[in-house]
Short mmCIF file of C-alpha atoms in Angstrom, two decimals:
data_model
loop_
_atom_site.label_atom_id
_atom_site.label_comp_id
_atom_site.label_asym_id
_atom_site.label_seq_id
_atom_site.Cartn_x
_atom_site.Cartn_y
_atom_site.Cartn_z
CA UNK M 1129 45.19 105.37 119.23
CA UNK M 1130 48.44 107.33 119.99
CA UNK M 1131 48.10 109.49 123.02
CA UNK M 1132 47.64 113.54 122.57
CA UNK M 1133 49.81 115.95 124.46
CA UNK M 1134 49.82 119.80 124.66
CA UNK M 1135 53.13 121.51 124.20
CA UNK M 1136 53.36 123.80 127.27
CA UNK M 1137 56.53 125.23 127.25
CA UNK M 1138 59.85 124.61 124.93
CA UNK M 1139 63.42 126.00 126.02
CA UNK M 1140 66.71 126.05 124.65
CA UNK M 1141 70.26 126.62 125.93
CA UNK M 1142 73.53 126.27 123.82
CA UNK M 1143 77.33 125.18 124.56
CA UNK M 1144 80.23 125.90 122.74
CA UNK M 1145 81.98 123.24 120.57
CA UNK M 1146 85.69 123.44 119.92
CA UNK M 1147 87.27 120.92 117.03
CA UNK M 1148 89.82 118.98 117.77
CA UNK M 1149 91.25 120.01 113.94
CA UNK M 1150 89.48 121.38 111.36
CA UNK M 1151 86.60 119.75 109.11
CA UNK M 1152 86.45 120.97 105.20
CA UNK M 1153 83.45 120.41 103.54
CA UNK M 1154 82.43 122.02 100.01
CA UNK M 1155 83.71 125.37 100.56
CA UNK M 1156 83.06 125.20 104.23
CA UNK M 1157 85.88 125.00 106.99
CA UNK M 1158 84.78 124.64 110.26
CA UNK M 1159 87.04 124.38 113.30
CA UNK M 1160 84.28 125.74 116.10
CA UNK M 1161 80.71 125.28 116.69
CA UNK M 1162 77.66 125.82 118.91
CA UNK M 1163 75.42 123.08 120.18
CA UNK M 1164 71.89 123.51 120.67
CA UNK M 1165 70.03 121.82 123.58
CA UNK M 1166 66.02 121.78 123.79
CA UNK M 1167 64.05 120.97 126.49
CA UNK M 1168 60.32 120.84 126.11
CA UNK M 1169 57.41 120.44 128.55
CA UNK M 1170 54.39 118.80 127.20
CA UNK M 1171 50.95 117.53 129.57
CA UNK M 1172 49.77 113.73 127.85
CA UNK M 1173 46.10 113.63 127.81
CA UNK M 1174 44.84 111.87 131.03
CA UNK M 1175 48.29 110.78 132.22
CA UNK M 1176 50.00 114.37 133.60
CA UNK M 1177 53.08 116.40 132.52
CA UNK M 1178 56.96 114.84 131.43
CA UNK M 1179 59.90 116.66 130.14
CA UNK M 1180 61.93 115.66 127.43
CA UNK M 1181 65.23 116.67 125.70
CA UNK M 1182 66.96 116.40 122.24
CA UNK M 1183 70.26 118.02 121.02
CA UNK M 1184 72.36 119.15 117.73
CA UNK M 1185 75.20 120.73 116.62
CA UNK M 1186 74.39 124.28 115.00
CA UNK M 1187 76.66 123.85 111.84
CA UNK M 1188 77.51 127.00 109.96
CA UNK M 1189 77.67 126.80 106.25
CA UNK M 1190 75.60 123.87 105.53
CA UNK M 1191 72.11 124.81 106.13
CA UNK M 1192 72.71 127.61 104.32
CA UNK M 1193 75.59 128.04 102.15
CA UNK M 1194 74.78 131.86 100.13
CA UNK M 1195 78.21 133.08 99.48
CA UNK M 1196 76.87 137.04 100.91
CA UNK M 1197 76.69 135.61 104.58
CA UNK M 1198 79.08 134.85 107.32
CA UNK M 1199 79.08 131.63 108.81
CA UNK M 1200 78.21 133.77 111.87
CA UNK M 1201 74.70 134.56 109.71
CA UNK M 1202 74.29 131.32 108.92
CA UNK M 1203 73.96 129.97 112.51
CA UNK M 1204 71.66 133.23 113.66
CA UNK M 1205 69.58 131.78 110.84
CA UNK M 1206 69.11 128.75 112.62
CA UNK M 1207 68.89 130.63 116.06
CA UNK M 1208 66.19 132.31 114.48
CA UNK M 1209 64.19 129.06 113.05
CA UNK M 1210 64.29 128.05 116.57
CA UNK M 1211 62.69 130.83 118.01
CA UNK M 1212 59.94 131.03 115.30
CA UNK M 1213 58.83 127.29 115.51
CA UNK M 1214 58.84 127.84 119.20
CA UNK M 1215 56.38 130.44 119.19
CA UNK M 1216 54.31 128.36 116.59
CA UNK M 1217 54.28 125.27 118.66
CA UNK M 1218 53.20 126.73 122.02
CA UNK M 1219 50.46 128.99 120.06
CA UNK M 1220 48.74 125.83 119.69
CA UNK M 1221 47.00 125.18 123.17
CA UNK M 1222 45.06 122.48 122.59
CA UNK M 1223 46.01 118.32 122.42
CA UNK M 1224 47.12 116.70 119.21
CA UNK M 1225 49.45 113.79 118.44
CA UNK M 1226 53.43 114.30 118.45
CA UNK M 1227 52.70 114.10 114.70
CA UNK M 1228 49.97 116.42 114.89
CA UNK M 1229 51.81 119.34 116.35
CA UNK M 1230 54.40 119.25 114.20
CA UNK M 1231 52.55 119.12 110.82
CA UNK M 1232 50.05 121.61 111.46
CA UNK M 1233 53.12 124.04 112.09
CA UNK M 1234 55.56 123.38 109.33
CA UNK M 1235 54.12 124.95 106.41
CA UNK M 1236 54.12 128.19 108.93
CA UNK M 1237 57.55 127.65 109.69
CA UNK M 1238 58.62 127.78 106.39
CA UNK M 1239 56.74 130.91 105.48
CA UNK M 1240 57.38 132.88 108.61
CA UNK M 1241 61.28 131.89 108.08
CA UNK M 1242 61.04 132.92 103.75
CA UNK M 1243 59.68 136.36 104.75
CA UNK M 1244 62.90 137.15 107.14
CA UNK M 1245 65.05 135.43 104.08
CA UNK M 1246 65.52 132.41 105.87
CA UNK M 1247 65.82 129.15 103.34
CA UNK M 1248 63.76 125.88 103.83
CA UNK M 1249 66.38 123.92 104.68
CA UNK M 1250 67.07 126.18 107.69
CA UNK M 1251 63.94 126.59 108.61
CA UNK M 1252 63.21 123.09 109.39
CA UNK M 1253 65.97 123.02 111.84
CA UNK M 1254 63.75 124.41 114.53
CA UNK M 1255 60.69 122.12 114.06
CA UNK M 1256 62.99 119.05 113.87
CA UNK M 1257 65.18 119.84 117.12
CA UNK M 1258 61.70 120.49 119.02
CA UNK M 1259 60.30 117.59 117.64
CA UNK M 1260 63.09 115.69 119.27
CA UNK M 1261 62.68 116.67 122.47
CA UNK M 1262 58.36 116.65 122.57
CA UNK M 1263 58.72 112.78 121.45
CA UNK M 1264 61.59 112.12 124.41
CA UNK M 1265 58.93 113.50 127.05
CA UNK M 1266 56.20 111.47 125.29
CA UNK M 1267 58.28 108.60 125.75
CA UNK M 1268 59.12 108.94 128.88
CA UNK M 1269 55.82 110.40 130.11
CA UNK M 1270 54.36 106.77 129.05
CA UNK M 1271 57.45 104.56 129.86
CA UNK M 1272 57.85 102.96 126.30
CA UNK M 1273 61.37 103.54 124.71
CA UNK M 1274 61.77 104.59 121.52
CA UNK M 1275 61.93 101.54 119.14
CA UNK M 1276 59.10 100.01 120.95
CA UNK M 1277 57.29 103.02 121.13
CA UNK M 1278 57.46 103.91 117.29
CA UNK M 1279 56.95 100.52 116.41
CA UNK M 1280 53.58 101.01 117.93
CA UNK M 1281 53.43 104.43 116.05
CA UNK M 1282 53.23 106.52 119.69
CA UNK M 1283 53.56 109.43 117.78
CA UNK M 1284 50.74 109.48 115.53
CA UNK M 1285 52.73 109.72 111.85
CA UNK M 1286 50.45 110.17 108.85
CA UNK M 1287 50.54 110.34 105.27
CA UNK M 1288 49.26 114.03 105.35
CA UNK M 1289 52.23 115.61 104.40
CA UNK M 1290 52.90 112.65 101.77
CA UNK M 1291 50.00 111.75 100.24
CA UNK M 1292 52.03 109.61 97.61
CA UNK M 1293 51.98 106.94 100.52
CA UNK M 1294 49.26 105.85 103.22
CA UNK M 1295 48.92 105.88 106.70
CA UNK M 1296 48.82 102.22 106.59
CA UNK M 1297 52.51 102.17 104.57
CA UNK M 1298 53.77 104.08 107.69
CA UNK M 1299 52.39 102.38 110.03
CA UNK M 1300 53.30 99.54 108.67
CA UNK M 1301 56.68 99.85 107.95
CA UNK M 1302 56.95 100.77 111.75
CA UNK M 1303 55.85 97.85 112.85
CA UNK M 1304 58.09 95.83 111.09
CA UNK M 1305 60.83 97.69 112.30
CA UNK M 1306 63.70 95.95 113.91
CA UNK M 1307 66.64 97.41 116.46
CA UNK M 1308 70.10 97.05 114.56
CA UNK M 1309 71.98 95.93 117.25
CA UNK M 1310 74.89 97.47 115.51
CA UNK M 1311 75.77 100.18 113.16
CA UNK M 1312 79.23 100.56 111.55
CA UNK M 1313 80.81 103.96 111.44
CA UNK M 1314 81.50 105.81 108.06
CA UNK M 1315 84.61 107.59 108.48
CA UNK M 1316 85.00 110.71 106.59
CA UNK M 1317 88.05 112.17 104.94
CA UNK M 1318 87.78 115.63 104.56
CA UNK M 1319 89.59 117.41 102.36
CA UNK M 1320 91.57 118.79 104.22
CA UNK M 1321 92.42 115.58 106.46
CA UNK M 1322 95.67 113.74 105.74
CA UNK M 1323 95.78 110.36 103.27
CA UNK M 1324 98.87 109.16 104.20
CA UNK M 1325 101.19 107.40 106.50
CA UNK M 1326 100.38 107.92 110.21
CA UNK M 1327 97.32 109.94 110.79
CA UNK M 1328 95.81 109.47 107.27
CA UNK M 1329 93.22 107.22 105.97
CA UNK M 1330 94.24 103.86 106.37
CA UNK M 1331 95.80 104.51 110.26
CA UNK M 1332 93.57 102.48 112.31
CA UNK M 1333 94.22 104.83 115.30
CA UNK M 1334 92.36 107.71 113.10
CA UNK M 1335 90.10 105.61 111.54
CA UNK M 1336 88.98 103.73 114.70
CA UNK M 1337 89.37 100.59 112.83
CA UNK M 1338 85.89 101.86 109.95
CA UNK M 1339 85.27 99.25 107.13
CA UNK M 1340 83.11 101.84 105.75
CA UNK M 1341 84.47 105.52 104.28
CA UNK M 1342 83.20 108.96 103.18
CA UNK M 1343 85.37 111.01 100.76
CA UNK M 1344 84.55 114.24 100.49
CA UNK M 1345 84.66 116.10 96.54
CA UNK M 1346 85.11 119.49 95.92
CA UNK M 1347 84.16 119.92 92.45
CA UNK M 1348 86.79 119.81 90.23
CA UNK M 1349 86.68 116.04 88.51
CA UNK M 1350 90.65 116.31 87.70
CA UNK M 1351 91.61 117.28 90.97
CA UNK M 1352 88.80 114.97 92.90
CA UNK M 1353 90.17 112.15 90.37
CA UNK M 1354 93.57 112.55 91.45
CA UNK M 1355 92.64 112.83 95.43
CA UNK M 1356 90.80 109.63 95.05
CA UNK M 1357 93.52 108.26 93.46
CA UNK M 1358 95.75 108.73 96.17
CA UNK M 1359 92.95 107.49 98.85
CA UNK M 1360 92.05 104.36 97.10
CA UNK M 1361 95.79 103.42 97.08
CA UNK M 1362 95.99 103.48 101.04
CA UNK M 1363 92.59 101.97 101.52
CA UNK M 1364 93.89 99.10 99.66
CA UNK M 1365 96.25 98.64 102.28
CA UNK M 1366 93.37 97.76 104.96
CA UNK M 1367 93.62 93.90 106.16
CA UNK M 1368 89.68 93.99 105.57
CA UNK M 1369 87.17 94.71 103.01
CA UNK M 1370 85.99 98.00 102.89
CA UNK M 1371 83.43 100.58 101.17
CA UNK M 1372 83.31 104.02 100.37
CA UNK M 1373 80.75 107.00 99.49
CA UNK M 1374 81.50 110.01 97.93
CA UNK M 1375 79.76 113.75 99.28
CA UNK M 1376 80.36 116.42 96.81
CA UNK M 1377 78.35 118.86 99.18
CA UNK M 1378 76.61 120.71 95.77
CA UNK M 1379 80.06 121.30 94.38
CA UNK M 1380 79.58 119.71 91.05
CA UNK M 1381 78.33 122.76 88.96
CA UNK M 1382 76.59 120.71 86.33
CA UNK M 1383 76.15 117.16 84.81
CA UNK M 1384 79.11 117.79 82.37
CA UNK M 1385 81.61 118.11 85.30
CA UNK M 1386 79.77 115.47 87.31
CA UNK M 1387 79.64 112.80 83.72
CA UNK M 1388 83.54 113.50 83.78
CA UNK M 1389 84.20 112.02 87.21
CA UNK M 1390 81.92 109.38 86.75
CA UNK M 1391 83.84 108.22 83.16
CA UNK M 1392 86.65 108.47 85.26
CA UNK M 1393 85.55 105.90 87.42
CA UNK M 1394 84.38 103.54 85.03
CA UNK M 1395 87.79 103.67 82.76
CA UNK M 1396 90.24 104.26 84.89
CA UNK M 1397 92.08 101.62 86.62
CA UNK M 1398 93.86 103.43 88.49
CA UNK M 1399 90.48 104.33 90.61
CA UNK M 1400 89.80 100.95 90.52
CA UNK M 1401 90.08 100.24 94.74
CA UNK M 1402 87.42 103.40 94.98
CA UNK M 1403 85.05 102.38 91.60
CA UNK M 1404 85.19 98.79 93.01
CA UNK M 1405 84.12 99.59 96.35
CA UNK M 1406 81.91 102.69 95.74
CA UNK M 1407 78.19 102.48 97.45
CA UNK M 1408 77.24 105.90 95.84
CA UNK M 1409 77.53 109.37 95.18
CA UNK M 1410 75.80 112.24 97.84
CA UNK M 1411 74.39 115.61 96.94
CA UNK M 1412 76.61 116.42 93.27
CA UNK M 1413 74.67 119.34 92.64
CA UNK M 1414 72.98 122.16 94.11
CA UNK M 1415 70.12 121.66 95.66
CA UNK M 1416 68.34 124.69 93.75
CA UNK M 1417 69.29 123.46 90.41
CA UNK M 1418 69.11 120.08 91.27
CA UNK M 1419 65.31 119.43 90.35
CA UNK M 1420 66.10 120.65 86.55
CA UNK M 1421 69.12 118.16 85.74
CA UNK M 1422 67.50 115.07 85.03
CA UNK M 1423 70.18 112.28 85.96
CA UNK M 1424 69.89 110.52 82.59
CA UNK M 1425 72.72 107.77 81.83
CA UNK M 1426 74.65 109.25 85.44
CA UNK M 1427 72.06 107.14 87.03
CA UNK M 1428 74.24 103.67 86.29
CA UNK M 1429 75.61 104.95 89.20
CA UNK M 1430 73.86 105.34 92.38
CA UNK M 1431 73.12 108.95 93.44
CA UNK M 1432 71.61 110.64 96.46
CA UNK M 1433 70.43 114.01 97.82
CA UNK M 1434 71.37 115.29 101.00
CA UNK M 1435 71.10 119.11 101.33
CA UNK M 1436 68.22 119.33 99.04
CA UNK M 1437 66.15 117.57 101.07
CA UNK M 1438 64.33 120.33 102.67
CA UNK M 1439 60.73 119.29 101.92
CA UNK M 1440 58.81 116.34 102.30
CA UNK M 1441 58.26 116.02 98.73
CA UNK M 1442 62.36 116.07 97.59
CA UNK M 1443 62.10 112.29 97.63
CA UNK M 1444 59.71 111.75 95.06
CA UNK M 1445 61.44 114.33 92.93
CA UNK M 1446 64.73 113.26 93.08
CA UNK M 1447 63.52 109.39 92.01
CA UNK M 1448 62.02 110.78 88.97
CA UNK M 1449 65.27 112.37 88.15
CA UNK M 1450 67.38 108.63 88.79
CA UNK M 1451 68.44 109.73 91.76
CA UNK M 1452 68.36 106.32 94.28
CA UNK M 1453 68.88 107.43 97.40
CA UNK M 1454 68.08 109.99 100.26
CA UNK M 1455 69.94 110.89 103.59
CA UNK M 1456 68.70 110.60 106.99
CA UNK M 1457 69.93 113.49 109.60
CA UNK M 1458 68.30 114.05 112.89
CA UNK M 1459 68.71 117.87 112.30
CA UNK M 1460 66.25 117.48 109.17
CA UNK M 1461 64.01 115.55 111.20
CA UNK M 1462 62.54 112.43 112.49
CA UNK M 1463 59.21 112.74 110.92
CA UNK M 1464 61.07 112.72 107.42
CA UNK M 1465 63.05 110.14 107.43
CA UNK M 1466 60.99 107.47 108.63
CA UNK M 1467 58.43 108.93 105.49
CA UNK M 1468 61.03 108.29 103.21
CA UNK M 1469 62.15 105.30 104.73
CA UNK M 1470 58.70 104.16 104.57
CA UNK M 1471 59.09 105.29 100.62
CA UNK M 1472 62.48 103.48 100.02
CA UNK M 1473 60.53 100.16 101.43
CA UNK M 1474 57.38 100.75 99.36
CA UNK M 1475 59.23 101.30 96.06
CA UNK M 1476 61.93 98.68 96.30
CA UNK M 1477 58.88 96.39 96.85
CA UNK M 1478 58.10 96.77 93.28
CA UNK M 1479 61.26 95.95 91.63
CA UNK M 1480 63.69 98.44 91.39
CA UNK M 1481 65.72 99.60 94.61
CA UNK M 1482 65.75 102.49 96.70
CA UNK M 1483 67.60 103.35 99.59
CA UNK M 1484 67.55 105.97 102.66
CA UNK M 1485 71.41 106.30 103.68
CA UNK M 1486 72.94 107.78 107.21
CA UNK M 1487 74.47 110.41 107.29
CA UNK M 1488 75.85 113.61 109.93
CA UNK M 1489 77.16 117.14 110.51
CA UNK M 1490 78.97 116.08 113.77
CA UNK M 1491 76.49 114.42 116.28
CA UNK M 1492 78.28 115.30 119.21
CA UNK M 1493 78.88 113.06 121.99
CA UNK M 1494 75.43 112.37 124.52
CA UNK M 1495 72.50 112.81 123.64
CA UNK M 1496 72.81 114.50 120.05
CA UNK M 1497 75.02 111.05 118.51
CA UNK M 1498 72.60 109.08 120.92
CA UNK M 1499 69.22 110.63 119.42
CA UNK M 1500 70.81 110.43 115.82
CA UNK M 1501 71.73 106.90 116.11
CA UNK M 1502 68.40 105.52 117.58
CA UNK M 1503 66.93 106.64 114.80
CA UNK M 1504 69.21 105.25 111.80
CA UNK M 1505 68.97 102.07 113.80
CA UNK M 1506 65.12 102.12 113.25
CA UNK M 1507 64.77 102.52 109.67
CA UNK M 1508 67.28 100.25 109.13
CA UNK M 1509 70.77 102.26 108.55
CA UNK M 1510 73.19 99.61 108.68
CA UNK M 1511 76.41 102.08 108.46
CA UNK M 1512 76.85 105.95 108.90
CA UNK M 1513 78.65 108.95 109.03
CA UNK M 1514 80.01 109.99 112.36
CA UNK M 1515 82.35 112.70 112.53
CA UNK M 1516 81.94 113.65 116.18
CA UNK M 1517 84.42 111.00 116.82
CA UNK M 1518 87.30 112.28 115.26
CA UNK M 1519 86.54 116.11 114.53
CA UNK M 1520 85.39 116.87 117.92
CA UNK M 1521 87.38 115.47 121.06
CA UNK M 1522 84.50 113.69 123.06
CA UNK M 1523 83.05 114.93 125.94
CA UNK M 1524 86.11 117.82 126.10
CA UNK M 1525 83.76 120.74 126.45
CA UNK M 1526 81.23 118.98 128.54
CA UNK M 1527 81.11 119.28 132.46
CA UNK M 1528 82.44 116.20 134.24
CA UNK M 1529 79.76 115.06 136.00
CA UNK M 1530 77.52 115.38 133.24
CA UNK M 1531 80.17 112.99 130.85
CA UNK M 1532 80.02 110.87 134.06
CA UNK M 1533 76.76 110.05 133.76
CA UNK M 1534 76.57 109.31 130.18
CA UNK M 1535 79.58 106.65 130.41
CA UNK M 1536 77.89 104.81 133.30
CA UNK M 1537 74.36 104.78 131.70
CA UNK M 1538 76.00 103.88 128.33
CA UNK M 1539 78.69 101.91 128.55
CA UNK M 1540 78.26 100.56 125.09
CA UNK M 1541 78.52 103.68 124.00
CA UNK M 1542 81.42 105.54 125.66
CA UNK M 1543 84.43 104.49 127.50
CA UNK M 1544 87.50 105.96 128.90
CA UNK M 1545 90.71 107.20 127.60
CA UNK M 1546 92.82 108.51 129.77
CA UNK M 1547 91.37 111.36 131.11
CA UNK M 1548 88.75 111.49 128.13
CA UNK M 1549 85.09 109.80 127.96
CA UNK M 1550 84.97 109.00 124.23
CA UNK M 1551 82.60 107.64 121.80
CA UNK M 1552 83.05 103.97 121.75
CA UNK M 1553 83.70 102.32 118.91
CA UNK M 1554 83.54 98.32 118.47
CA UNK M 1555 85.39 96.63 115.59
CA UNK M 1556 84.57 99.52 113.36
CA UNK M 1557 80.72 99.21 114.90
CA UNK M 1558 78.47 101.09 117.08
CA UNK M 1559 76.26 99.20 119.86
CA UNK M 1560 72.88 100.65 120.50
CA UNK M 1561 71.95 97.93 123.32
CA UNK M 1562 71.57 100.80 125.97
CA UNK M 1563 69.37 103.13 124.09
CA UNK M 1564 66.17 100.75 124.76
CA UNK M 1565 65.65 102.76 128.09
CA UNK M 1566 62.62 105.15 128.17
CA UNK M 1567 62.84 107.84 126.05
CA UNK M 1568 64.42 108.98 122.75
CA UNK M 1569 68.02 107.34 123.13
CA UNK M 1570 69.43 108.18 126.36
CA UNK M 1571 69.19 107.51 129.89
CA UNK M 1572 70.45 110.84 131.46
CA UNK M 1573 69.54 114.37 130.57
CA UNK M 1574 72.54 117.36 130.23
CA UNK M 1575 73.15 119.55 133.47
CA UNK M 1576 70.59 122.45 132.80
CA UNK M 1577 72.92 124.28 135.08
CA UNK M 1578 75.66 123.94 133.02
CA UNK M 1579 74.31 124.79 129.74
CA UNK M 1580 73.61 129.29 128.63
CA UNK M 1581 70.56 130.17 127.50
CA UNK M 1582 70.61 130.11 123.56
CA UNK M 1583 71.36 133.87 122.55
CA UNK M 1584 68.10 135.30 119.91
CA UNK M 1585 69.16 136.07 116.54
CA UNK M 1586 68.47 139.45 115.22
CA UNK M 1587 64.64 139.90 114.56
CA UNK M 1588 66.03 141.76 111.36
CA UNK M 1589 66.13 139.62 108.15
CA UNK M 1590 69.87 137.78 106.94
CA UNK M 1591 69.77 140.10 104.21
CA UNK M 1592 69.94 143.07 105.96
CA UNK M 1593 72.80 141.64 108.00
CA UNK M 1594 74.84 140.61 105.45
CA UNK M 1595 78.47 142.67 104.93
#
C-alpha cells in the first residue's frame, strides 16, 4: 500500500528570470520571467514529517493567451491558482495518498479559479507545482528516489480521474518503467531566432550540437512555408541525421489554413529536408475550437495537443479527432502525464500507435529542468524541448553558492563555462545518472534565504483587471 501523508503547510517564494535574448512564440514575446519555487511540509503516516521542493518558470502568455490581458495578468493568474490550490490542499487535515490529495482537490481548483475568470489550463498550474514538491518530501521522507519510488507506485495513482483506464494499467505501466539514461535535447527555433550563418540553426555553438529540432509556426502557411524553407536548407548542412517538430502554438485558425501547409509538405520539394525528417505537428489550433475540427485526412500526418491539454480527459478527445499525440510538461502535471502515458501504452498495444511527446516553457536550470526531466525519462521521452539552455543564461540570476551546489551534486548535469554553471549538454544528449538520489530529481534544495516570498495576485477577478 502507498504510504498516506497530511499536507501541513505549503510555501512559495519567486525569483526573477532575465533572457539571455528574446523567445517568440505564437504571438507571445518573452524576454523576462518569474520563477516559482514551492516548498511543502507534509507528516507520512507512522514515519514523521519531511520537506520537499519543486520549481517552474511562471510563463506569461501561454497559460493563458486572451488578447484583453497583459502578460502581467496572465502571470497574476497563475499567482492566483497558486494561492487557491494552497488553501484547498491544507483544508484537508486528514492522511491520504500523494494521489489522493491531489484528486480530491482538482475539480475545486478548477471551479474556484472559473468563478475569478481564471481558465483551466491556468488553474492547474497550482495543483501541479504543489504536487511537485508534496511527492519530493514523500520521497525523501521514505528514502526511495523517484524512478524507484514510482515504479512501486509510492504515490498512490488511480484511474479515478480516468476511468477509460484501470488502476491496474497504471500501475502497471509503472512498473515496467525504465530510467532513460539519456534524453536528447530538442532545440527550438523561434521565430524570431536567426537561421543562418553563425548563430542560426545549424551553428553547433547555438545548437549545442541537437540532432533533434522544434520550429516554431505562426500561422500563416505561405509565410511558415517559406521560413521552413529556409531552415530545412541549413539543417541539411548538419554532418548528422536529424529530426524536427513543428509547434504552431494555436496559430492555425482552421483546418483550411492548416490542410494548406500540410499539401505543402507533401508536394513540395523544396521542403523536402523538413517533410523528410518531420516527427509531427504540436497544438495547430486553438485549444477551444480544437474539440469541433475533426482531423479527417490531416491525420496522415501526425498531430498533437499541447495547450489544450488542460483536463484529464483531452487525451481521449483528441484521439477520436486523429490527433496521435499528447505533450508532457511538468507545469501541467505529473499525475497527467504518466495517465496518458499509461494511455499511449494501452492503445498502441492494440495496433495503431500513440505517443506522449516532451515538451517545455523554459525549465530553468536546478531543480525546475531537473524535476521536468526525471519525469520525461520515466514515461519514456526519448528527446525534448529545452529552451532554458539557450533562452535563459544558466544559473545567471541564481546565487553562487546555491549554483555551487547544484554543479557538484550534478555533474552530469551542469558544468562550467567560464564564469557560468551551465546546463550540460552531451553529444546533443542529456544524462540523468545523478537524479537517482532521494527525492524528485535533485540532490540539493534552493537557498530559502535567497529566494522573495511570491507576491498574491489581486483577489479581484482578471476581468476586472484587464485595460
Amino acid at each position: 500500500m502507498p504510504p498516506r501523508i497530511a499536507v501541513r503547510d505549503i510555501s512559495f517564494f519567486e525569483r526573477p528570470i532575465a533572457f539571455a535574448k528574446p523567445f517568440r512564440f505564437g504571438s507571445a514575446v518573452i524576454t523576462s520571467s518569474v520563477q516559482v519555487f514551492v516548498r511543502a511540509a507534509i507528516e507520512i503516516e507512522g514515519r514523521g514529517t519531511a520537506i520537499g521542493a519543486g520549481a517552474e518558470m511562471m510563463a506569461s502568455k501561454w497559460f493563458d493567451k486572451r488578447a484583453h490581458l497583459s502578460p502581467q495578468q496572465t502571470v497574476d493568474g497563475l499567482r492566483r491558482a497558486l494561492a487557491i490550490a494552497r488553501e484547498l490542499y491544507l483544508s484537508r487535515s486528514g492522511f491520504d495518498t500523494a494521489f489522493g490529495h491531489h484528486a480530491a482537490v482538482i475539480a475545486a481548483q478548477v471551479e474556484a479559479c472559473a468563478k475569478e475568470d481564471i481558465p483551466p489550463l491556468a488553474a492547474g498550474f497550482g495543483p501541479a507545482e504543489i504536487d511537485k514538491a508534496i511527492l519530493d518530501a514523500l520521497l525523501r521522507g521514505t528514502g526511495a528516489n523517484f524512478f524507484d519510488g514510482m515504479a512501486q507506485n509510492i504515490a498512490g495513482i488511480d484511474a479515478r480521474l480516468s476511468p477509460d483506464i484501470g488502476d491496474n494499467d497504471i500501475s502497471q505501466f509503472l512498473r515496467g518503467s525504465q530510467r532513460l539514461e539519456r534524453v536528447a535535447v530538442r532545440h527550438t527555433v523561434g521565430m524570431d531566432d536567426q537561421i543562418e550563418g553563425g548563430g542560426g540553426v545549424a551553428d553547433p555553438h547555438e545548437n549545442a550540437g541537437a540532432r533533434y529540432f522544434k520550429l516554431k509556426l505562426n500561422g500563416d502557411p505561405e509565410a511558415d512555408a517559406a521560413r521552413l524553407i529556409r531552415i530545412g536548407n541549413e539543417l541539411a548542412t548538419l554532418p548528422h541525421d536529424y529530426s524536427v517538430t513543428l509547434d504552431a502554438n494555436e496559430q492555425y485558425a482552421d483546418l483550411m489554413a492548416l490542410g494548406a501547409l500540410v499539401e505543402r509538405l507533401d508536394t513540395d520539394a523544396a521542403l523536402g529536408p523538413i517533410a523528410a525528417n518531420l516527427l509531427y505537428i504540436e497544438q495547430p489550433m486553438p485549444r477551444d475550437s480544437f474539440r469541433q475540427s475533426p482531423l479527417g485526412l490531416l491525420a496522415r500526418r501526425d498531430i498533437i495537443i499541447d495547450e489544450a491539454d488542460d483536463s484529464y480527459d483531452a487525451f481521449p478527445a483528441a484521439r477520436a479527432l486523429g490527433y496521435r499525440g499528447i505533450s508532457s510538461k511538468s507545469c501541467k502535471g505529473i499525475y497527467k502525464s504518466i495517465v496518458n502515458a499509461t494511455r499511449a501504452a494501452k492503445w498502441s498495444a492494440d495496433g495503431e500507435r500513440f505517443f506522449i511527446s516532451g515538451e517545455d516553457l523554459t525549465c530553468q536550470a536546478g531543480l525546475g529542468v531537473q524535476q521536468d526531466l526525471a519525469l520525461g525519462a520515466l514515461i519514456g521521452v526519448t528527446h525534448a524541448e529545452r529552451n532554458g539552455h539557450h533562452y535563459v543564461d544558466g544559473f545567471a540570476d541564481t546565487p553562487v553558492a546555491e549554483a555551487e551546489a547544484f554543479l557538484s551534486a550534478h555533474p552530469d548535469l551542469y558544468r562550467r563555462d567560464g564564469e557560468r554553471i551551465r546546463l550540460s549538454i552531451h553529444d546533443g544528449d542529456l544524462l540523468t545518472g545523478s537524479l537517482t538520489a532521494p527525492g524528485f530529481a535533485s540532490k540539493v534544495h534552493p537557498e530559502w534565504k535567497a529566494l522573495a516570498p511570491l507576491q498574491q495576485a489581486r483577489a479581484r477577478t482578471l476581468q476586472e483587471q484587464s485595460i
